[in-house]
Tab-separated table of C-alpha atoms in Angstrom:
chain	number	residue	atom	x	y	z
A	1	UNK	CA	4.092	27.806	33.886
A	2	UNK	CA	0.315	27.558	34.691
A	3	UNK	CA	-0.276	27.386	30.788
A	4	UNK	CA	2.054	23.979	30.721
A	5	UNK	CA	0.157	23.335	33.938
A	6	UNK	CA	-3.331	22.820	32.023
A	7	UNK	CA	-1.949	20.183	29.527
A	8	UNK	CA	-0.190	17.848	32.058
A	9	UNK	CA	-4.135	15.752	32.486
A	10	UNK	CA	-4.218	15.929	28.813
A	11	UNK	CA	-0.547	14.632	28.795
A	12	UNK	CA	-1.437	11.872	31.215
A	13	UNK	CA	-4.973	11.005	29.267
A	14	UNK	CA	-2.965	10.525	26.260
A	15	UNK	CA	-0.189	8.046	27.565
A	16	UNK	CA	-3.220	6.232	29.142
A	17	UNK	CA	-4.926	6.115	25.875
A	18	UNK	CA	-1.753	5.081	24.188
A	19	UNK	CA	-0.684	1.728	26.719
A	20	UNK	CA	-4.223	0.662	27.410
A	21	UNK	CA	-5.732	0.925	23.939
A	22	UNK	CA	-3.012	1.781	21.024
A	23	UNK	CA	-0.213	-0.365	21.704
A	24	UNK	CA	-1.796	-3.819	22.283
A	25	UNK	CA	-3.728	-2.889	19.047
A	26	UNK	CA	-0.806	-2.443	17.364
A	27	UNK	CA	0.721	-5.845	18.517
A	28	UNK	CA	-2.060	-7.639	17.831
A	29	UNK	CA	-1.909	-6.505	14.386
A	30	UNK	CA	2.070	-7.858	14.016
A	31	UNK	CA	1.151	-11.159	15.527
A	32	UNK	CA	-1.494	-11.610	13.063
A	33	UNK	CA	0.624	-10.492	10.216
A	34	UNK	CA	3.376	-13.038	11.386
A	35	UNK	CA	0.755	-15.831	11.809
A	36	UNK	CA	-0.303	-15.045	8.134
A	37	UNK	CA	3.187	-14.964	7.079
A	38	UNK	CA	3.907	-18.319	7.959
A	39	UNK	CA	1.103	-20.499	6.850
A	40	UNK	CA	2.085	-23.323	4.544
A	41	UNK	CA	0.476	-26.451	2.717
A	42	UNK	CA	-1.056	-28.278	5.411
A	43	UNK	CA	-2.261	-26.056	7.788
A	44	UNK	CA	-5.714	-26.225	9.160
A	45	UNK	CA	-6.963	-22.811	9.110
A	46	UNK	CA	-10.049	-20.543	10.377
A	47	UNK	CA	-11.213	-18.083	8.474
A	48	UNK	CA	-12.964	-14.741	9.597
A	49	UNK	CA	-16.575	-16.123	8.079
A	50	UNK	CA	-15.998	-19.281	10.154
A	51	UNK	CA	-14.962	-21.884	7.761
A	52	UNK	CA	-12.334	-24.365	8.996
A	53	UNK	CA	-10.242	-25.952	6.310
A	54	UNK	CA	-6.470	-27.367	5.140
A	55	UNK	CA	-4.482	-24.997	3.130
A	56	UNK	CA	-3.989	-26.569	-0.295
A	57	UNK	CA	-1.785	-24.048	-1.903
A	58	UNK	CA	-0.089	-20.475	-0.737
A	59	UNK	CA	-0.290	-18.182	-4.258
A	60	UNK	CA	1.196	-15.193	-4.436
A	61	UNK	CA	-0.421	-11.868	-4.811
A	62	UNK	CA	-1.305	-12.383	-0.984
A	63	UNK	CA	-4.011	-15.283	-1.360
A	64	UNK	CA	-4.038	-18.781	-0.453
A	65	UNK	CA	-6.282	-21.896	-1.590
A	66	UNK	CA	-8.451	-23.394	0.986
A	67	UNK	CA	-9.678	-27.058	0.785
A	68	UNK	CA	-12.774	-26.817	2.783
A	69	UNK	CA	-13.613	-30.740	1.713
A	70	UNK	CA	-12.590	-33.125	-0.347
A	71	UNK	CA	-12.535	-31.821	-3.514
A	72	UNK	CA	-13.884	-28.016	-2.546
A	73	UNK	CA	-10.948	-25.600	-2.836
A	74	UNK	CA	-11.812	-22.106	-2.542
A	75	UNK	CA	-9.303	-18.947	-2.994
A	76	UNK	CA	-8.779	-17.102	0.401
A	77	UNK	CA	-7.243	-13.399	0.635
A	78	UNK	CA	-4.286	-14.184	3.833
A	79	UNK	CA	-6.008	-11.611	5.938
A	80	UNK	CA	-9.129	-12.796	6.383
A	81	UNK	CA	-7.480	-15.915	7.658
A	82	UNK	CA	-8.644	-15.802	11.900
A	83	UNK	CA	-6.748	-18.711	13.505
A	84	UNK	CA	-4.374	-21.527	12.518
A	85	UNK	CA	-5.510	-24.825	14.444
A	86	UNK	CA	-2.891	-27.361	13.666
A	87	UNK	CA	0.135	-26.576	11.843
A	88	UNK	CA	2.359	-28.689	9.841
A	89	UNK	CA	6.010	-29.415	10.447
A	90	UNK	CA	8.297	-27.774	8.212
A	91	UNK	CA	9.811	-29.660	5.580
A	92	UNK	CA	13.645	-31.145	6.267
């Protein structure tokens, strides 16, 4: 019994570790794959480099073109994609 004794701060450290730092991390990382899931044509987008621009086109193989100006499209990978600023209604 004074063996199991020893691990309970270890126990406790652990479940700390796990609500305070693994969990929210682990959120955060389905809310941003959600928030990439669901950008369509129209959106005005931040990318992790800073750029702000209107999605143009959603490709497959898990890109997306960016119009960063009139006539300057560039291809994004989803993931880098940081924020979405405004986004567009749905089509009915």
């Amino acid at each position: 019994m004074e063996a199991f004794g020893q691990f309970i701060p270890l126990i406790l450290i652990f479940a700390i570790m796990y609500f305070l730092l693994i969990r929210p991390q682990q959120k955060k990382v389905k809310e941003h794959a959600a928030m990439v899931s669901a950008l369509r044509r129209g959106d005005q987008v931040v990318t992790q480099g800073g750029l702000i621009g209107k999605v143009s086109k959603v490709k497959e193989d898990n890109e997306i073109e960016v119009e960063l100006a009139e006539g300057v499209k560039v291809r994004v990978v989803q993931s880098t994609i940081a924020q979405v600023l405004n986004k567009t209604e749905p089509a009915k």
